[in-house]
């Protein structure tokens, strides 16, 4: 049988992630029913354990966190919020935000994380689609935008300052109950809400806990945003499930990360490749060697960067691969070869295969995979193949040894610093500028960001000032989506059917 046929049907062997002596048949990723139930169990077992640290506030114990989240859940309940009600969460990382998030999940609310860097146009789209009765935000202007889009929404600060209340059935959740709606863009340019159930969150957190040997002795430096699955479903959920602890940082800053590693005796760091690029440039890069484990994801980690970190700190970064809709799919093994340029093999419970020829589209199945987009049957139908496997939109190559390599995308997407930018959305915004006749947005390779956003613009007559065009974009797009470079052309290169031929754009 030719190699391509074998790869196409092969599901990758995830048992290779398990510690020796543990059989796949003995693993039930959903045994604990839901994360809130599992977390509450950990807090009850060791209430005095350190759980969450933030500069200025010091350590919060597991027992105190349990009580605080119970109190916040009581207040949200007293304010009239009930199971399955959506609540927007949009704030910089803080202990208050984490408490509000966990309280909402314990109560059975469905959390809609929203990037606090979004402009009104982006906020309005999400709010109109999700129709949340409440929002927790750390900025009055954003609160006003939400109220404008959802007339009677209750707008709260991260401290959830409301009258106290009691709630009897906390943590009473089943695998199928919705937990999160994460908005993720698509080729249509307008984001759609991926509904993740409690079972998806639990299965994925258990898989990485097992694969990365995450224990209650571990301490994570968590400097990722808490409005994407990387920071939330990998960093925070994993910490709470393992019974470990986390040092929360308000934003990523290499010195602050390395100081936290030293002062708080951290054992884990997770980041996107741009973070590793900045850490590698720090004169303190050797200090990464103190950590038990460093994991990279959300965008490709250049093998040269992987090698540089290994050389200078001794750290063999584990690269893993995920998507919003499936949470974590694959990882390099904890024990075994950590191969630069590869995203490793399927995580416990996850099945990965390729569709069609090799390289082909990466398909994923398993208890980690979401069941659909919020109120969008068409997008949901398009997201799965005829056998119910999720189409990731990533193109990959699967080796006979189970290691997966990502080689491209089915559709245009730019990944800048770990954030996905859909060219279509940026194009649609720029096209509303009166001086723009045509536009094509592409990714330009960048060592630091992976890719940056470049716009090729055909003006109506005279070219608008690039600064004016960028200011126009800044009103309507979050900073990471804005073009870094604008280039003017007389015409876009098009093929016979009128489609823009991106590879023929000037370099
Ligand atoms: C910030 N800027 C960016 C940017 N982040 N521009 C392009 N791409 C980005 N990712 C803007 C800033 O707003 C600022 O604009 C300018 O760039 C310089 O900012 P900075 O101070 O250097 O950036 P910083 O705030 O330090 O942010 C860099 C970063 C951040 C790498 C820390 O981008 C980040 O936290 N990325 C993580 C993204 C993430 O969590 N992704 C997970 C998705 S989940 P101006 O105009 O003010 O100068 C997923 C699934 C999976 O993908 O597998 O995990
Ligand atoms: P999002 O839709 O924001 O969740 O982003 C998911 C996308 O990030 C995936 O479809 C991949 O394209 C990309 N991605 C995540 N991890 C990696 C990785 N380790 N290497 C390459 N791409 C990655």
XYZ file of C-alpha atoms and ligand atoms in Angstrom:
584
model
C 0.000 0.000 0.000
C 1.457 3.427 -0.854
C 2.532 5.526 2.121
C -0.173 8.139 1.522
C -2.953 5.573 1.989
C -1.542 4.371 5.299
C -1.250 7.915 6.670
C -4.733 8.797 5.556
C -6.477 6.181 7.650
C -4.135 6.012 10.607
C -5.296 7.370 13.934
C -2.242 8.438 15.914
C -1.152 6.350 18.900
C -1.886 8.508 21.920
C -0.955 5.876 24.455
C 2.625 7.074 23.953
C 1.770 10.111 26.078
C 0.903 8.028 29.122
C 3.336 7.438 31.970
C 4.656 3.886 31.928
C 2.384 1.421 33.662
C -0.832 3.247 32.712
C -2.916 1.494 30.068
C -5.180 3.495 27.726
C -8.090 1.250 28.716
C -7.711 2.441 32.310
C -8.219 6.085 31.325
C -11.651 7.678 31.614
C -11.158 11.335 30.761
C -14.730 12.196 31.759
C -14.859 10.287 35.051
C -14.961 13.503 37.092
C -18.057 14.761 35.159
C -17.035 18.403 34.881
C -14.122 20.673 35.723
C -15.977 22.593 38.463
C -16.716 19.291 40.207
C -13.117 18.130 39.917
C -11.780 21.517 41.062
C -14.081 21.661 44.091
C -12.806 18.213 45.053
C -9.171 19.402 44.871
C -9.927 22.486 46.983
C -11.710 20.383 49.619
C -8.798 17.937 49.777
C -6.157 20.625 50.354
C -7.767 23.950 51.330
C -4.540 25.472 52.679
C -2.561 24.947 49.505
C -1.387 28.029 47.565
C -3.476 28.420 44.448
C -3.140 31.798 42.778
C -0.521 34.528 43.093
C -0.447 38.046 41.798
C 2.064 40.772 42.632
C 0.660 43.193 45.251
C -1.982 40.657 46.330
C 0.197 37.731 47.339
C -1.002 34.166 47.499
C -4.615 33.069 47.647
C -5.250 29.593 49.091
C -7.450 26.942 47.504
C -9.951 27.201 50.357
C -10.161 30.994 50.054
C -10.616 30.676 46.296
C -13.412 28.148 46.816
C -15.196 30.506 49.234
C -14.673 33.558 47.013
C -15.985 31.867 43.862
C -18.955 30.487 45.819
C -19.721 34.024 47.013
C -19.480 35.501 43.501
C -21.689 32.701 42.142
C -24.226 33.545 44.862
C -24.244 37.198 43.803
C -24.668 36.374 40.119
C -27.542 34.068 41.048
C -29.167 36.712 43.244
C -28.959 39.124 40.298
C -31.187 36.720 38.354
C -28.637 34.877 36.246
C -29.483 31.227 35.676
C -27.898 28.124 34.128
C -27.150 28.498 30.415
C -27.402 32.292 30.525
C -24.518 33.808 28.566
C -22.151 36.193 30.296
C -19.435 38.167 28.508
C -16.052 38.305 30.227
C -13.729 40.982 28.918
C -10.877 42.165 31.122
C -7.122 42.115 31.599
C -5.831 39.146 33.640
C -6.485 39.600 37.372
C -7.430 37.490 40.369
C -10.886 39.090 40.288
C -11.348 38.041 36.664
C -10.347 34.451 37.433
C -12.757 34.361 40.380
C -15.598 35.737 38.236
C -14.841 33.225 35.486
C -14.757 30.208 37.794
C -17.859 31.427 39.669
C -19.762 31.679 36.385
C -18.774 28.139 35.388
C -19.686 26.753 38.833
C -23.132 28.315 38.470
C -23.647 26.792 35.022
C -23.486 30.095 33.140
C -22.001 30.068 29.654
C -18.965 32.326 29.493
C -18.282 34.338 26.346
C -14.659 35.557 26.521
C -14.081 38.811 24.618
C -10.730 40.401 23.760
C -10.507 43.667 25.762
C -8.606 45.153 22.809
C -11.624 44.892 20.512
C -13.078 48.067 19.011
C -16.799 48.835 19.072
C -17.419 47.227 15.675
C -15.953 43.908 16.868
C -17.663 44.038 20.274
C -21.045 44.783 18.704
C -20.867 41.757 16.419
C -20.233 39.372 19.315
C -22.836 40.970 21.595
C -25.566 40.951 18.936
C -24.850 37.299 18.183
C -24.506 36.010 21.755
C -27.279 38.182 23.266
C -25.827 38.022 26.778
C -28.007 39.173 29.682
C -24.822 40.211 31.527
C -21.228 41.260 30.947
C -18.200 41.549 33.229
C -15.793 44.210 31.922
C -12.959 46.344 33.275
C -13.531 49.386 31.108
C -16.471 51.806 31.121
C -16.299 52.565 27.395
C -16.474 48.853 26.540
C -19.372 48.521 28.970
C -21.163 51.322 27.119
C -20.543 49.604 23.753
C -22.030 46.386 25.122
C -25.057 48.189 26.512
C -25.548 49.931 23.184
C -25.583 46.547 21.396
C -27.614 44.636 24.028
C -30.049 47.170 25.470
C -30.726 45.802 28.944
C -27.551 43.802 29.663
C -26.340 43.969 33.254
C -22.825 45.478 33.144
C -20.560 44.506 36.041
C -16.943 45.086 37.014
C -14.558 42.132 37.604
C -15.263 42.361 41.368
C -18.969 41.664 40.666
C -20.141 44.168 43.242
C -23.683 42.981 43.814
C -25.740 42.050 46.887
C -24.856 38.608 48.263
C -27.010 35.581 47.629
C -27.031 31.835 48.105
C -27.045 29.105 45.548
C -27.681 25.479 46.399
C -26.679 23.516 43.306
C -23.175 24.724 42.534
C -20.941 22.513 40.332
C -23.878 20.335 39.293
C -22.926 20.002 35.647
C -22.871 17.249 33.043
C -20.463 16.691 30.192
C -22.978 17.968 27.647
C -23.756 21.253 29.413
C -22.392 24.294 27.559
C -19.548 26.098 29.311
C -17.968 28.521 26.860
C -18.772 30.277 23.621
C -15.483 31.300 22.038
C -15.743 33.576 19.029
C -13.407 32.707 16.230
C -13.350 34.262 12.791
C -13.624 32.490 9.520
C -13.277 33.156 5.863
C -16.575 35.011 5.926
C -14.883 37.716 7.979
C -17.434 37.644 10.800
C -16.606 35.633 13.917
C -18.794 32.703 14.917
C -19.222 31.318 18.417
C -17.759 27.868 19.055
C -19.795 26.283 21.857
C -17.583 24.210 24.133
C -19.272 21.887 26.603
C -18.048 20.995 30.084
C -17.068 17.547 28.768
C -14.833 19.120 26.108
C -13.037 21.238 28.718
C -12.624 18.323 31.135
C -11.376 15.847 28.497
C -8.805 18.292 27.181
C -7.536 19.353 30.593
C -7.204 15.698 31.673
C -5.323 14.866 28.475
C -2.673 17.561 28.993
C -2.476 16.835 32.720
C -1.573 13.238 31.935
C 0.669 13.988 28.948
C 2.694 16.705 30.649
C 2.813 14.916 34.044
C 1.129 17.948 35.621
C 0.901 17.488 39.387
C -0.026 19.412 42.512
C 3.657 20.276 42.896
C 3.596 22.292 39.697
C 3.487 26.055 39.542
C 2.723 27.793 36.244
C 3.750 31.313 35.240
C 0.593 32.359 33.425
C 1.266 35.421 31.232
C -1.189 34.583 28.442
C -4.391 36.491 27.784
C -7.419 34.915 29.454
C -9.820 35.408 26.549
C -8.435 32.597 24.349
C -8.289 28.871 24.910
C -4.495 28.864 25.364
C -4.515 30.910 28.575
C -7.925 29.751 29.746
C -8.354 26.088 28.815
C -4.689 25.079 28.927
C -3.118 27.357 31.550
C -5.919 27.993 34.006
C -8.003 24.824 33.671
C -4.918 22.607 33.804
C -3.615 24.324 36.932
C -6.908 23.937 38.784
C -7.385 20.324 37.669
C -3.865 19.274 38.660
C -4.341 20.883 42.082
C -1.262 22.987 41.355
C -0.758 26.735 41.482
C -0.291 29.660 39.104
C 1.480 32.999 39.173
C -0.750 35.328 37.214
C 0.823 38.187 35.250
C -1.139 41.191 33.978
C 0.736 41.036 30.658
C 3.675 39.206 29.120
C 7.052 40.726 29.902
C 10.197 38.533 29.729
C 11.837 39.945 32.877
C 8.668 39.596 34.909
C 8.250 35.986 33.754
C 11.821 35.058 34.655
C 11.637 36.844 38.005
C 8.445 34.956 38.820
C 10.165 31.696 37.872
C 12.956 32.458 40.324
C 11.063 34.062 43.209
C 8.046 31.794 43.171
C 9.977 28.654 42.239
C 7.755 28.015 39.264
C 8.000 24.769 37.326
C 5.999 25.496 34.150
C 5.742 28.163 31.464
C 3.388 28.149 28.469
C 3.643 30.677 25.663
C 3.158 31.508 22.005
C 6.276 31.584 19.781
C 6.525 35.413 19.928
C 6.975 35.077 23.702
C 9.776 32.532 23.223
C 11.368 34.837 20.651
C 11.438 37.646 23.227
C 12.654 35.327 26.004
C 15.446 34.066 23.734
C 16.640 37.646 23.228
C 16.751 38.297 26.974
C 20.185 38.176 28.639
C 18.434 36.057 31.272
C 17.352 33.318 28.824
C 19.442 30.712 30.706
C 16.951 31.032 33.585
C 14.388 29.122 31.509
C 16.502 26.113 32.405
C 15.087 26.213 35.964
C 11.673 25.090 34.735
C 10.490 21.484 34.632
C 8.616 22.096 31.379
C 8.089 24.798 28.747
C 5.274 24.400 26.222
C 4.708 26.396 23.035
C 1.561 26.583 20.919
C -0.990 28.642 18.963
C 1.441 29.203 16.066
C 4.449 27.394 14.579
C 7.631 27.490 16.662
C 10.565 27.933 14.281
C 13.074 25.051 14.663
C 15.916 27.633 14.789
C 14.255 29.301 17.788
C 13.655 25.910 19.448
C 17.342 25.092 18.970
C 18.495 28.475 20.274
C 16.508 28.033 23.481
C 17.829 24.509 23.922
C 21.411 25.677 23.418
C 21.175 28.631 25.765
C 18.977 27.267 28.529
C 18.974 23.495 28.153
C 15.196 23.642 27.806
C 13.648 21.271 25.218
C 10.404 23.157 24.554
C 7.397 20.870 24.007
C 5.423 22.110 21.014
C 1.727 21.291 20.925
C -1.138 22.062 18.561
C -4.737 23.073 19.201
C -7.709 24.991 17.906
C -10.520 26.869 19.596
C -13.060 24.263 18.454
C -11.121 21.186 19.620
C -8.885 22.546 22.382
C -5.629 20.580 22.439
C -5.079 18.037 19.647
C -1.465 16.913 19.658
C 1.719 17.408 21.624
C 5.301 16.335 21.488
C 5.830 13.652 24.126
C 7.037 14.429 27.626
C 9.075 11.212 27.586
C 10.521 10.591 24.169
C 11.748 12.712 21.313
C 10.628 16.367 21.363
C 10.991 17.053 17.678
C 11.423 20.655 16.490
C 9.168 21.527 13.552
C 6.640 18.870 14.578
C 3.589 19.199 16.817
C 3.922 15.629 18.081
C 1.221 12.996 18.320
C -2.455 12.911 19.291
C -3.137 13.599 22.958
C -4.988 11.076 25.166
C -8.526 10.527 23.872
C -7.906 12.461 20.645
C -7.897 10.961 17.161
C -6.120 12.696 14.319
C -6.101 11.768 10.646
C -5.546 13.383 7.291
C -8.174 13.892 4.641
C -7.281 13.183 1.037
C -3.797 13.240 -0.353
C -0.665 13.752 1.720
C -0.160 16.428 2.831
C -3.864 16.760 3.568
C -6.294 18.584 5.808
C -5.955 17.591 9.465
C -9.163 16.081 10.874
C -9.808 15.617 14.574
C -12.275 13.545 16.604
C -12.651 12.876 20.314
C -14.313 14.058 23.519
C -12.393 17.353 23.211
C -14.184 18.341 19.986
C -16.984 20.938 20.210
C -20.404 20.116 18.816
C -21.161 23.268 16.837
C -21.315 27.015 16.421
C -23.816 29.116 18.310
C -26.993 29.563 16.251
C -25.190 28.758 13.024
C -26.278 25.425 11.564
C -24.618 26.043 8.211
C -21.194 26.795 9.681
C -21.599 23.757 11.957
C -22.443 21.465 9.032
C -19.449 22.789 7.073
C -17.096 22.256 10.007
C -17.404 18.446 10.039
C -16.836 15.791 7.382
C -19.442 13.131 6.579
C -18.179 10.926 9.421
C -18.288 13.690 12.000
C -14.565 14.546 12.119
C -13.748 18.229 12.644
C -12.024 19.921 9.726
C -9.241 21.998 11.266
C -8.430 23.892 8.066
C -4.764 23.059 8.696
C -2.746 21.062 6.197
C -0.409 18.471 7.639
C 1.724 15.443 7.126
C 1.511 12.500 9.512
C 4.593 10.308 9.828
C 4.436 6.546 10.244
C 5.768 7.162 13.782
C 2.697 9.271 14.646
C 4.448 12.664 14.614
C 2.384 15.361 12.882
C 3.811 18.314 10.962
C 1.715 21.322 10.029
C 2.528 22.585 6.567
C -0.108 25.168 5.752
C -3.745 26.159 5.778
C -6.685 25.338 3.517
C -7.821 28.945 3.664
C -6.053 32.242 4.107
C -5.283 33.059 7.706
C -2.462 35.112 9.168
C -1.137 34.170 12.618
C 0.500 37.166 14.274
C 1.935 36.659 17.741
C -0.470 33.742 18.255
C -3.590 35.709 17.283
C -5.431 34.673 14.114
C -6.151 37.432 11.621
C -8.535 36.672 8.790
C -7.541 38.722 5.718
C -11.170 38.924 4.629
C -12.184 40.804 7.780
C -9.387 43.374 7.380
C -10.169 43.717 3.666
C -13.849 44.317 4.364
C -12.984 47.103 6.814
C -10.474 48.808 4.487
C -12.942 48.618 1.596
C -15.337 50.845 3.512
C -12.748 53.676 3.281
C -13.857 56.038 0.486
C -10.342 56.193 -1.012
C -9.967 52.408 -1.406
C -11.111 50.694 -4.598
C -9.624 47.233 -4.069
C -7.566 45.606 -1.375
C -5.764 42.360 -0.661
C -4.417 41.553 2.797
C -1.576 39.059 3.248
C 0.849 37.857 5.909
C 4.479 38.957 5.692
C 6.984 36.620 7.400
C 8.448 38.037 10.610
C 10.944 36.463 12.968
C 9.313 38.034 16.012
C 5.601 37.799 15.186
C 5.585 34.791 12.848
C 3.693 36.947 10.401
C 2.600 40.575 10.259
C -0.327 42.043 8.356
C 0.338 43.777 5.018
C -2.378 45.465 2.928
C -2.051 45.936 -0.833
C -4.402 48.750 -1.775
C -5.663 49.955 -5.135
C -6.830 53.547 -4.563
C -9.962 55.031 -6.128
C -7.864 57.784 -7.729
C -5.231 59.475 -5.548
C -3.709 57.223 -2.863
C -4.973 58.042 0.628
C -2.257 58.833 3.183
C -1.129 55.523 4.719
C -1.408 57.126 8.210
C -5.006 58.137 7.527
C -5.822 54.635 6.335
C -4.204 53.102 9.415
C -6.076 55.503 11.698
C -9.276 54.456 9.921
C -8.402 50.775 10.537
C -7.517 51.508 14.175
C -11.050 52.781 14.795
C -12.512 49.505 13.600
C -10.000 46.722 14.305
C -8.136 45.431 17.367
C -4.434 46.367 17.256
C -3.202 42.907 16.218
C -5.399 42.922 13.074
C -4.227 46.301 11.788
C -1.871 46.347 8.811
C 1.724 47.113 9.773
C 2.448 47.956 6.145
C 0.277 49.486 3.430
C 1.417 49.247 -0.192
C -0.327 50.926 -3.109
C -0.750 49.232 -6.493
C -2.436 50.255 -9.743
C -4.157 46.867 -9.934
C -4.211 43.562 -8.081
C -2.837 40.539 -9.961
C -5.848 38.439 -10.949
C -6.313 35.148 -12.785
C -8.699 34.472 -15.655
C -11.648 34.052 -13.278
C -10.881 37.358 -11.553
C -9.495 35.815 -8.376
C -6.549 37.627 -6.782
C -3.349 35.593 -7.204
C -1.650 36.264 -3.887
C 1.672 34.725 -4.828
C 1.993 37.275 -7.645
C 1.798 40.252 -5.303
C 5.126 42.118 -5.142
C 7.508 40.857 -2.445
C 0.132 43.084 20.350
N 0.248 43.771 19.197
C 0.248 42.915 18.182
C 0.092 41.651 18.750
N 0.034 41.781 20.088
N 0.358 43.093 16.851
C 0.329 42.024 16.075
N 0.166 40.774 16.569
C 0.039 40.558 17.895
N -0.132 39.333 18.391
C 0.379 45.208 18.991
C 0.185 46.017 20.227
O -1.179 46.304 20.396
C 1.025 47.235 19.926
O 0.331 48.056 19.029
C 2.202 46.653 19.186
O 1.706 45.423 18.620
C 3.391 46.330 20.045
O 2.939 45.716 21.208
P 3.831 44.948 22.245
O 3.784 45.660 23.552
O 5.150 44.628 21.647
O 2.998 43.595 22.330
P 2.532 42.879 23.600
O 1.422 43.598 24.258
O 3.762 42.551 24.406
O 1.872 41.545 22.986
C 2.636 40.550 22.380
C 2.124 39.191 22.883
C 0.610 39.135 22.597
C 2.871 38.117 22.140
C 2.390 39.067 24.377
O 0.370 39.276 21.218
C -0.041 37.901 23.126
O -0.363 37.825 24.311
N -0.238 36.872 22.280
C -0.861 35.634 22.712
C -2.041 35.309 21.872
C -2.784 34.077 22.362
O -2.986 33.848 23.552
N -3.218 33.233 21.448
C -3.880 32.020 21.733
C -5.010 31.782 20.756
S -5.751 30.191 21.085
P 0.353 49.636 19.128
O -0.556 50.055 18.020
O -0.142 49.971 20.492
O 1.797 49.985 18.912
C -5.167 29.199 19.818
C -5.316 27.738 19.979
C -4.032 27.187 20.476
O -4.546 29.667 18.918
O -3.512 26.229 19.905
O -3.554 27.734 21.483
P -7.659 29.492 16.810
O -8.653 29.281 15.731
O -7.444 30.895 17.197
O -7.945 28.622 17.923
O -6.265 29.034 16.215
C -6.038 27.702 15.894
C -4.984 27.621 14.841
O -3.708 27.952 15.380
C -4.823 26.238 14.289
O -5.806 25.915 13.338
C -3.431 26.306 13.704
O -3.471 26.896 12.429
C -2.717 27.248 14.662
N -1.834 26.545 15.598
C -2.027 26.227 16.884
N -0.947 25.592 17.399
C -0.034 25.511 16.396
C 1.276 24.990 16.284
N 1.919 24.449 17.314
N 1.892 25.066 15.073
C 1.277 25.624 14.021
N 0.051 26.153 14.071
C -0.603 26.103 15.240
